[in-house]
């Protein structure tokens, strides 16, 4: 693709085969074939331009990561023995958005410091009454997104009350939802990015949590991405509460549908 000093208005199609995160370079290259040949072609050219821009702002990669809270009994798998591997994997994959689970205060501080040089901002708080303890923090690439709002909600009948729970079959652990409204670079409309960690004990608590999250999504009325540790099998009712809902008028896409189980107990999946 010739990116400078050359235009070809007669061009019928443009295929972007050169990856770039630079909007300036992208528009410069695409613009080689977007000059109007005749007035009658203006609307067609405008349509092509708009749709190419939509492709440009598409989120390329999302990661969900139960980072495992620091437990000395994990021995070689103790969190502070894995920090190098954690940053290595994230640096290799460079996802646009990351949802972490089990991120305690010290883990959040580590992630904030370690991921900043990679271009990430880490936001979110802990799930306890004092906003400490484990949290479902999120990380986003700061050159690709503008943070418009951030909210922490407790999965309970009183979601604005820190540390609150549903009770019933829920464990003693509060469960939290971290929700960020982000505007992708070059996009007119923002997206909603949510990250959670459903209860490990109570199926009813998980189902209520999933329903509360999807009601929140419906109220927002934005296109959305949800990450999390759902503590449930793919065929569980709480998973169906996510995938069977259509808050934006179209079906939810489960990007993990063909993965099967993902719990590995800090072993390789082939060994577990």
CSV table of C-alpha atoms in Angstrom, one decimal:
chain,number,residue,atom,x,y,z
A,1,UNK,CA,0.0,0.0,0.0
A,2,UNK,CA,1.4,3.4,-1.0
A,3,UNK,CA,0.7,5.7,1.9
A,4,UNK,CA,2.0,9.1,0.8
A,5,UNK,CA,1.8,11.3,-2.3
A,6,UNK,CA,-0.5,9.1,-4.4
A,7,UNK,CA,-4.3,9.0,-5.0
A,8,UNK,CA,-6.5,6.7,-7.1
A,9,UNK,CA,-10.1,7.8,-7.0
A,10,UNK,CA,-11.1,5.0,-9.4
A,11,UNK,CA,-10.2,2.4,-6.8
A,12,UNK,CA,-13.2,0.1,-6.1
A,13,UNK,CA,-12.0,-1.6,-2.9
A,14,UNK,CA,-9.4,-1.0,-0.2
A,15,UNK,CA,-8.0,-3.9,1.9
A,16,UNK,CA,-6.0,-2.9,4.9
A,17,UNK,CA,-3.3,-5.6,5.2
A,18,UNK,CA,-0.9,-3.5,7.3
A,19,UNK,CA,-1.7,-3.6,11.0
A,20,UNK,CA,-1.3,-0.2,12.8
A,21,UNK,CA,-2.5,1.4,16.0
A,22,UNK,CA,-1.9,4.9,14.5
A,23,UNK,CA,-5.2,6.6,13.5
A,24,UNK,CA,-3.2,9.2,11.5
A,25,UNK,CA,-1.4,6.5,9.5
A,26,UNK,CA,-4.6,4.5,9.1
A,27,UNK,CA,-6.6,7.4,7.7
A,28,UNK,CA,-3.7,8.5,5.5
A,29,UNK,CA,-3.5,5.0,3.9
A,30,UNK,CA,-7.3,4.5,3.6
A,31,UNK,CA,-7.6,8.0,2.1
A,32,UNK,CA,-5.6,7.0,-1.0
A,33,UNK,CA,-8.8,5.6,-2.4
A,34,UNK,CA,-11.5,7.8,-0.9
A,35,UNK,CA,-11.3,10.9,-3.0
A,36,UNK,CA,-14.6,11.5,-4.9
A,37,UNK,CA,-14.4,10.5,-8.6
A,38,UNK,CA,-17.7,12.1,-9.4
A,39,UNK,CA,-20.5,13.7,-7.4
A,40,UNK,CA,-22.7,10.6,-7.9
A,41,UNK,CA,-20.2,8.5,-6.0
A,42,UNK,CA,-20.0,10.7,-2.9
A,43,UNK,CA,-22.5,8.8,-0.8
A,44,UNK,CA,-21.0,5.5,-1.8
A,45,UNK,CA,-17.5,6.7,-0.8
A,46,UNK,CA,-18.8,8.1,2.4
A,47,UNK,CA,-20.4,4.8,3.3
A,48,UNK,CA,-17.2,3.0,2.6
A,49,UNK,CA,-15.3,5.4,4.7
A,50,UNK,CA,-17.6,5.1,7.7
A,51,UNK,CA,-17.6,1.3,7.6
A,52,UNK,CA,-13.8,1.2,7.4
A,53,UNK,CA,-13.6,3.4,10.5
A,54,UNK,CA,-15.9,1.0,12.3
A,55,UNK,CA,-13.5,-1.8,11.6
A,56,UNK,CA,-10.6,0.3,12.8
A,57,UNK,CA,-12.2,0.9,16.3
A,58,UNK,CA,-13.2,-2.7,16.7
A,59,UNK,CA,-11.8,-4.2,20.0
A,60,UNK,CA,-9.2,-6.7,18.9
A,61,UNK,CA,-8.5,-8.7,22.1
A,62,UNK,CA,-10.0,-9.1,25.6
A,63,UNK,CA,-8.4,-11.1,28.4
A,64,UNK,CA,-10.0,-12.4,31.6
A,65,UNK,CA,-7.5,-13.4,34.3
A,66,UNK,CA,-8.1,-14.9,37.7
A,67,UNK,CA,-4.8,-13.9,39.0
A,68,UNK,CA,-5.1,-16.0,42.2
A,69,UNK,CA,-4.8,-14.1,45.5
A,70,UNK,CA,-1.4,-14.4,47.3
A,71,UNK,CA,-1.5,-17.6,49.4
A,72,UNK,CA,1.8,-18.8,50.8
A,73,UNK,CA,0.6,-22.4,50.8
A,74,UNK,CA,0.7,-22.3,47.0
A,75,UNK,CA,4.5,-22.6,47.4
A,76,UNK,CA,6.0,-22.4,43.9
A,77,UNK,CA,2.8,-21.0,42.6
A,78,UNK,CA,2.6,-18.3,45.3
A,79,UNK,CA,1.7,-15.0,43.6
A,80,UNK,CA,5.0,-13.3,44.1
A,81,UNK,CA,6.7,-16.2,42.4
A,82,UNK,CA,4.5,-15.7,39.3
A,83,UNK,CA,4.8,-11.9,38.7
A,84,UNK,CA,7.4,-12.3,36.0
A,85,UNK,CA,5.3,-14.8,34.1
A,86,UNK,CA,2.2,-12.6,34.5
A,87,UNK,CA,3.8,-9.6,33.0
A,88,UNK,CA,5.4,-11.8,30.3
A,89,UNK,CA,2.0,-13.2,29.2
A,90,UNK,CA,0.3,-9.8,29.2
A,91,UNK,CA,3.2,-8.2,27.3
A,92,UNK,CA,3.1,-10.9,24.7
A,93,UNK,CA,-0.7,-10.8,24.2
A,94,UNK,CA,-1.2,-7.0,24.7
A,95,UNK,CA,-5.0,-7.3,25.1
A,96,UNK,CA,-7.1,-4.1,24.7
A,97,UNK,CA,-9.0,-4.9,27.8
A,98,UNK,CA,-8.2,-7.1,30.8
A,99,UNK,CA,-10.6,-8.2,33.6
A,100,UNK,CA,-8.7,-9.4,36.7
A,101,UNK,CA,-10.2,-11.5,39.6
A,102,UNK,CA,-8.9,-12.0,43.1
A,103,UNK,CA,-6.8,-8.8,43.0
A,104,UNK,CA,-6.1,-7.9,46.6
A,105,UNK,CA,-4.7,-4.5,47.5
A,106,UNK,CA,-1.1,-5.5,47.1
A,107,UNK,CA,-1.9,-7.2,43.8
A,108,UNK,CA,-3.7,-4.1,42.5
A,109,UNK,CA,-0.7,-2.0,43.4
A,110,UNK,CA,1.6,-4.4,41.6
A,111,UNK,CA,-0.5,-4.4,38.5
A,112,UNK,CA,-0.9,-0.6,38.5
A,113,UNK,CA,2.9,-0.2,38.6
A,114,UNK,CA,3.9,-3.2,36.3
A,115,UNK,CA,1.3,-2.5,33.6
A,116,UNK,CA,1.7,1.2,33.3
A,117,UNK,CA,4.9,1.0,31.1
A,118,UNK,CA,3.0,-1.3,28.8
A,119,UNK,CA,0.4,1.4,28.2
A,120,UNK,CA,-2.3,0.3,30.7
A,121,UNK,CA,-4.3,2.0,33.4
A,122,UNK,CA,-5.7,-0.2,36.2
A,123,UNK,CA,-8.9,0.8,38.0
A,124,UNK,CA,-11.2,-0.6,40.6
A,125,UNK,CA,-11.4,-1.3,44.3
A,126,UNK,CA,-11.7,-4.2,46.8
A,127,UNK,CA,-15.0,-5.9,47.7
A,128,UNK,CA,-15.0,-5.5,51.5
A,129,UNK,CA,-16.7,-2.7,53.5
A,130,UNK,CA,-13.5,-0.7,53.6
A,131,UNK,CA,-13.0,-1.2,49.8
A,132,UNK,CA,-10.0,-3.4,50.5
A,133,UNK,CA,-9.7,-7.2,50.1
A,134,UNK,CA,-10.1,-9.0,46.7
A,135,UNK,CA,-11.3,-6.9,43.8
A,136,UNK,CA,-12.3,-7.3,40.1
A,137,UNK,CA,-10.1,-4.6,38.8
A,138,UNK,CA,-9.9,-3.8,35.1
A,139,UNK,CA,-7.1,-2.6,32.9
A,140,UNK,CA,-7.4,-0.8,29.6
A,141,UNK,CA,-4.9,0.5,27.1
A,142,UNK,CA,-4.9,4.2,27.7
A,143,UNK,CA,-4.0,5.2,24.1
A,144,UNK,CA,-7.0,3.3,22.8
A,145,UNK,CA,-9.7,4.3,25.3
A,146,UNK,CA,-11.0,7.3,27.2
A,147,UNK,CA,-12.5,6.5,30.6
A,148,UNK,CA,-15.8,8.3,30.9
A,149,UNK,CA,-17.1,6.7,34.1
A,150,UNK,CA,-16.2,4.0,36.6
A,151,UNK,CA,-18.6,2.3,39.1
A,152,UNK,CA,-18.2,-0.5,41.7
A,153,UNK,CA,-21.4,-2.4,42.5
A,154,UNK,CA,-21.9,-5.1,45.1
A,155,UNK,CA,-24.0,-8.0,43.9
A,156,UNK,CA,-26.8,-7.8,46.5
A,157,UNK,CA,-30.1,-6.2,47.1
A,158,UNK,CA,-28.2,-3.0,48.0
A,159,UNK,CA,-25.6,-2.7,45.2
A,160,UNK,CA,-24.3,0.7,46.4
A,161,UNK,CA,-23.5,-0.6,49.9
A,162,UNK,CA,-19.9,-1.8,50.1
A,163,UNK,CA,-19.5,-5.3,51.5
A,164,UNK,CA,-23.2,-6.3,51.0
A,165,UNK,CA,-24.3,-9.7,49.9
A,166,UNK,CA,-27.5,-11.6,48.9
A,167,UNK,CA,-27.4,-13.8,51.9
A,168,UNK,CA,-29.1,-17.2,51.5
A,169,UNK,CA,-26.7,-19.8,50.0
A,170,UNK,CA,-24.0,-17.2,49.3
A,171,UNK,CA,-20.6,-17.7,51.0
A,172,UNK,CA,-19.3,-15.1,53.4
A,173,UNK,CA,-17.5,-13.4,50.6
A,174,UNK,CA,-19.1,-10.2,49.1
A,175,UNK,CA,-19.2,-10.2,45.3
A,176,UNK,CA,-18.4,-7.1,43.3
A,177,UNK,CA,-18.9,-5.8,39.8
A,178,UNK,CA,-16.5,-3.3,38.3
A,179,UNK,CA,-18.1,-1.4,35.4
A,180,UNK,CA,-16.4,1.2,33.2
A,181,UNK,CA,-17.8,3.2,30.3
A,182,UNK,CA,-15.0,3.6,27.8
A,183,UNK,CA,-14.8,5.5,24.5
A,184,UNK,CA,-12.6,3.8,22.0
A,185,UNK,CA,-10.3,6.2,20.1
A,186,UNK,CA,-12.0,7.5,17.1
A,187,UNK,CA,-15.5,6.1,18.0
A,188,UNK,CA,-18.6,8.2,18.4
A,189,UNK,CA,-20.2,5.8,20.9
A,190,UNK,CA,-18.7,4.4,24.1
A,191,UNK,CA,-18.8,0.8,25.3
A,192,UNK,CA,-19.5,-0.7,28.6
A,193,UNK,CA,-16.8,-3.0,30.1
A,194,UNK,CA,-17.7,-5.1,33.1
A,195,UNK,CA,-15.8,-7.5,35.2
A,196,UNK,CA,-17.0,-9.7,38.1
A,197,UNK,CA,-16.3,-12.8,40.2
A,198,UNK,CA,-19.5,-14.8,41.1
A,199,UNK,CA,-19.8,-16.8,44.3
A,200,UNK,CA,-17.9,-20.0,44.6
A,201,UNK,CA,-20.5,-21.6,46.9
A,202,UNK,CA,-24.1,-20.6,46.1
A,203,UNK,CA,-25.7,-21.4,42.8
A,204,UNK,CA,-28.7,-19.2,43.7
A,205,UNK,CA,-26.3,-16.3,44.6
A,206,UNK,CA,-24.6,-16.7,41.3
A,207,UNK,CA,-27.9,-16.7,39.4
A,208,UNK,CA,-29.0,-13.6,41.2
A,209,UNK,CA,-25.7,-11.9,40.6
A,210,UNK,CA,-25.8,-12.7,36.8
A,211,UNK,CA,-29.4,-11.4,36.6
A,212,UNK,CA,-28.4,-8.2,38.4
A,213,UNK,CA,-25.5,-7.6,36.0
A,214,UNK,CA,-27.6,-8.1,32.9
A,215,UNK,CA,-30.3,-5.7,34.3
A,216,UNK,CA,-27.6,-3.2,34.8
A,217,UNK,CA,-26.4,-3.7,31.2
A,218,UNK,CA,-30.0,-3.3,30.0
A,219,UNK,CA,-30.4,0.0,31.9
A,220,UNK,CA,-27.2,1.4,30.4
A,221,UNK,CA,-28.2,0.6,26.8
A,222,UNK,CA,-24.6,0.3,25.5
A,223,UNK,CA,-22.7,-2.3,23.6
A,224,UNK,CA,-20.8,-4.3,26.2
A,225,UNK,CA,-18.1,-6.8,27.1
A,226,UNK,CA,-18.3,-8.9,30.2
A,227,UNK,CA,-15.3,-10.8,31.7
A,228,UNK,CA,-15.1,-12.7,35.0
A,229,UNK,CA,-14.7,-15.9,36.9
A,230,UNK,CA,-18.3,-17.2,37.0
A,231,UNK,CA,-17.5,-20.3,39.1
A,232,UNK,CA,-20.0,-22.3,37.0
A,233,UNK,CA,-20.0,-24.9,34.2
A,234,UNK,CA,-20.9,-23.8,30.7
A,235,UNK,CA,-24.4,-25.5,30.9
A,236,UNK,CA,-25.3,-23.9,34.3
A,237,UNK,CA,-28.3,-21.6,34.7
A,238,UNK,CA,-26.2,-18.7,35.8
A,239,UNK,CA,-24.3,-18.9,32.5
A,240,UNK,CA,-27.6,-19.0,30.6
A,241,UNK,CA,-28.6,-15.8,32.4
A,242,UNK,CA,-25.8,-14.1,30.5
A,243,UNK,CA,-26.1,-15.7,27.1
A,244,UNK,CA,-29.9,-15.9,26.8
A,245,UNK,CA,-30.4,-12.2,27.4
A,246,UNK,CA,-30.5,-9.6,24.6
A,247,UNK,CA,-30.4,-6.2,26.3
A,248,UNK,CA,-29.2,-4.4,23.1
A,249,UNK,CA,-31.7,-6.0,20.8
A,250,UNK,CA,-29.3,-8.8,19.6
A,251,UNK,CA,-28.1,-12.0,21.1
A,252,UNK,CA,-25.1,-12.0,23.5
A,253,UNK,CA,-22.1,-13.7,21.9
A,254,UNK,CA,-20.3,-16.1,24.2
A,255,UNK,CA,-16.6,-15.9,23.1
A,256,UNK,CA,-15.7,-18.8,25.4
A,257,UNK,CA,-18.5,-21.2,24.1
A,258,UNK,CA,-16.1,-23.6,22.5
A,259,UNK,CA,-13.5,-23.6,25.2
A,260,UNK,CA,-15.2,-26.0,27.6
A,261,UNK,CA,-13.9,-25.8,31.2
A,262,UNK,CA,-11.1,-23.4,32.0
A,263,UNK,CA,-10.3,-24.2,35.6
A,264,UNK,CA,-6.8,-25.7,35.8
A,265,UNK,CA,-5.7,-25.5,39.4
A,266,UNK,CA,-2.4,-24.0,38.5
A,267,UNK,CA,-1.6,-27.1,36.4
A,268,UNK,CA,-1.7,-27.5,32.6
A,269,UNK,CA,-5.2,-28.4,31.4
A,270,UNK,CA,-3.8,-31.7,30.0
A,271,UNK,CA,-2.7,-32.7,33.5
A,272,UNK,CA,-5.8,-31.6,35.4
